[in-house]
mmCIF file of C-alpha atoms in Angstrom:
data_model
loop_
_atom_site.group_PDB
_atom_site.id
_atom_site.type_symbol
_atom_site.label_atom_id
_atom_site.label_comp_id
_atom_site.label_asym_id
_atom_site.label_seq_id
_atom_site.Cartn_x
_atom_site.Cartn_y
_atom_site.Cartn_z
ATOM 1 C CA UNK A 1090 37.478 0.651 -11.881
ATOM 2 C CA UNK A 1091 38.735 -0.827 -8.632
ATOM 3 C CA UNK A 1092 39.463 -4.569 -8.572
ATOM 4 C CA UNK A 1093 38.062 -5.485 -11.978
ATOM 5 C CA UNK A 1094 34.691 -5.491 -13.703
ATOM 6 C CA UNK A 1095 31.562 -5.085 -11.579
ATOM 7 C CA UNK A 1096 28.317 -6.918 -12.262
ATOM 8 C CA UNK A 1097 25.353 -5.411 -10.403
ATOM 9 C CA UNK A 1098 21.588 -5.801 -10.741
ATOM 10 C CA UNK A 1099 18.869 -3.840 -9.024
ATOM 11 C CA UNK A 1100 17.719 -5.862 -6.034
ATOM 12 C CA UNK A 1101 17.014 -5.368 -2.346
ATOM 13 C CA UNK A 1102 20.736 -5.267 -1.577
ATOM 14 C CA UNK A 1103 21.191 -2.116 -3.693
ATOM 15 C CA UNK A 1104 18.683 0.035 -1.769
ATOM 16 C CA UNK A 1105 20.908 0.997 1.177
ATOM 17 C CA UNK A 1106 24.035 1.602 -0.971
ATOM 18 C CA UNK A 1107 21.923 3.845 -3.235
ATOM 19 C CA UNK A 1108 20.735 5.873 -0.230
ATOM 20 C CA UNK A 1109 24.312 6.143 1.043
ATOM 21 C CA UNK A 1110 25.537 7.244 -2.402
ATOM 22 C CA UNK A 1111 22.830 9.907 -2.610
ATOM 23 C CA UNK A 1112 23.694 11.169 0.856
ATOM 24 C CA UNK A 1113 27.400 11.220 -0.056
ATOM 25 C CA UNK A 1114 26.422 13.524 -2.955
ATOM 26 C CA UNK A 1115 24.848 15.900 -0.455
ATOM 27 C CA UNK A 1116 21.252 14.884 -1.178
ATOM 28 C CA UNK A 1117 18.538 15.045 1.460
ATOM 29 C CA UNK A 1118 16.384 11.894 1.293
ATOM 30 C CA UNK A 1119 12.699 11.791 2.258
ATOM 31 C CA UNK A 1120 9.790 9.459 1.618
ATOM 32 C CA UNK A 1121 6.423 10.969 0.663
ATOM 33 C CA UNK A 1122 3.393 8.800 -0.080
ATOM 34 C CA UNK A 1123 5.639 5.790 -0.681
ATOM 35 C CA UNK A 1124 7.902 7.655 -3.146
ATOM 36 C CA UNK A 1125 11.535 8.467 -2.521
ATOM 37 C CA UNK A 1126 12.507 12.119 -2.914
ATOM 38 C CA UNK A 1127 16.106 13.323 -2.996
ATOM 39 C CA UNK A 1128 16.857 17.028 -3.113
ATOM 40 C CA UNK A 1129 19.867 19.311 -3.172
ATOM 41 C CA UNK A 1130 21.084 22.386 -5.020
ATOM 42 C CA UNK A 1131 21.097 20.168 -8.142
ATOM 43 C CA UNK A 1132 17.315 19.729 -7.970
ATOM 44 C CA UNK A 1133 14.522 17.483 -6.714
ATOM 45 C CA UNK A 1134 14.401 13.863 -7.862
ATOM 46 C CA UNK A 1135 11.448 11.527 -7.237
ATOM 47 C CA UNK A 1136 11.009 7.819 -7.991
ATOM 48 C CA UNK A 1137 9.634 4.603 -6.544
ATOM 49 C CA UNK A 1138 12.934 3.552 -4.968
ATOM 50 C CA UNK A 1139 16.396 4.954 -4.123
ATOM 51 C CA UNK A 1140 18.117 3.099 -6.976
ATOM 52 C CA UNK A 1141 15.854 4.799 -9.523
ATOM 53 C CA UNK A 1142 16.398 8.167 -7.828
ATOM 54 C CA UNK A 1143 20.160 7.619 -8.096
ATOM 55 C CA UNK A 1144 19.683 6.930 -11.805
ATOM 56 C CA UNK A 1145 17.800 10.218 -12.241
ATOM 57 C CA UNK A 1146 20.604 12.088 -10.478
ATOM 58 C CA UNK A 1147 23.159 10.370 -12.744
ATOM 59 C CA UNK A 1148 21.063 11.357 -15.784
ATOM 60 C CA UNK A 1149 21.096 15.038 -14.843
ATOM 61 C CA UNK A 1150 24.780 14.950 -13.904
ATOM 62 C CA UNK A 1151 25.583 13.348 -17.263
ATOM 63 C CA UNK A 1152 23.293 15.361 -19.574
ATOM 64 C CA UNK A 1153 22.838 18.538 -17.578
ATOM 65 C CA UNK A 1154 19.832 20.693 -16.858
ATOM 66 C CA UNK A 1155 18.498 20.030 -20.364
ATOM 67 C CA UNK A 1156 18.528 16.250 -19.851
ATOM 68 C CA UNK A 1157 15.646 15.537 -22.237
ATOM 69 C CA UNK A 1158 16.441 13.736 -25.487
ATOM 70 C CA UNK A 1159 15.945 15.524 -28.785
ATOM 71 C CA UNK A 1160 13.599 14.081 -31.418
ATOM 72 C CA UNK A 1161 16.653 12.920 -33.378
ATOM 73 C CA UNK A 1162 18.128 11.201 -30.315
ATOM 74 C CA UNK A 1163 14.812 9.504 -29.558
ATOM 75 C CA UNK A 1164 14.411 8.218 -33.116
ATOM 76 C CA UNK A 1165 17.981 6.930 -33.493
ATOM 77 C CA UNK A 1166 18.059 5.347 -30.039
ATOM 78 C CA UNK A 1167 14.711 3.596 -30.447
ATOM 79 C CA UNK A 1168 15.916 2.219 -33.781
ATOM 80 C CA UNK A 1169 18.952 0.718 -32.044
ATOM 81 C CA UNK A 1170 16.929 -0.599 -29.115
ATOM 82 C CA UNK A 1171 13.633 -1.569 -30.757
ATOM 83 C CA UNK A 1172 12.603 -3.709 -27.791
ATOM 84 C CA UNK A 1173 12.333 -0.659 -25.461
#
């Protein structure tokens, strides 16, 4: 981490940096029917805003093409985070 711990929350000031980050990853950004779509060789990612799209890209980069959680992962995670 550069310069210490970061604290960031999704807000209006994260929209443009999210778009720039997606573009830096080689993603093409479009808006269709009010939804943000980012696409590249990695895939096509759609959400309500660029920050959420960036999260989907991070999910696939972290977990791979088979990003879905297994039944065991779902059960154990929901036990730990019951409020979700």
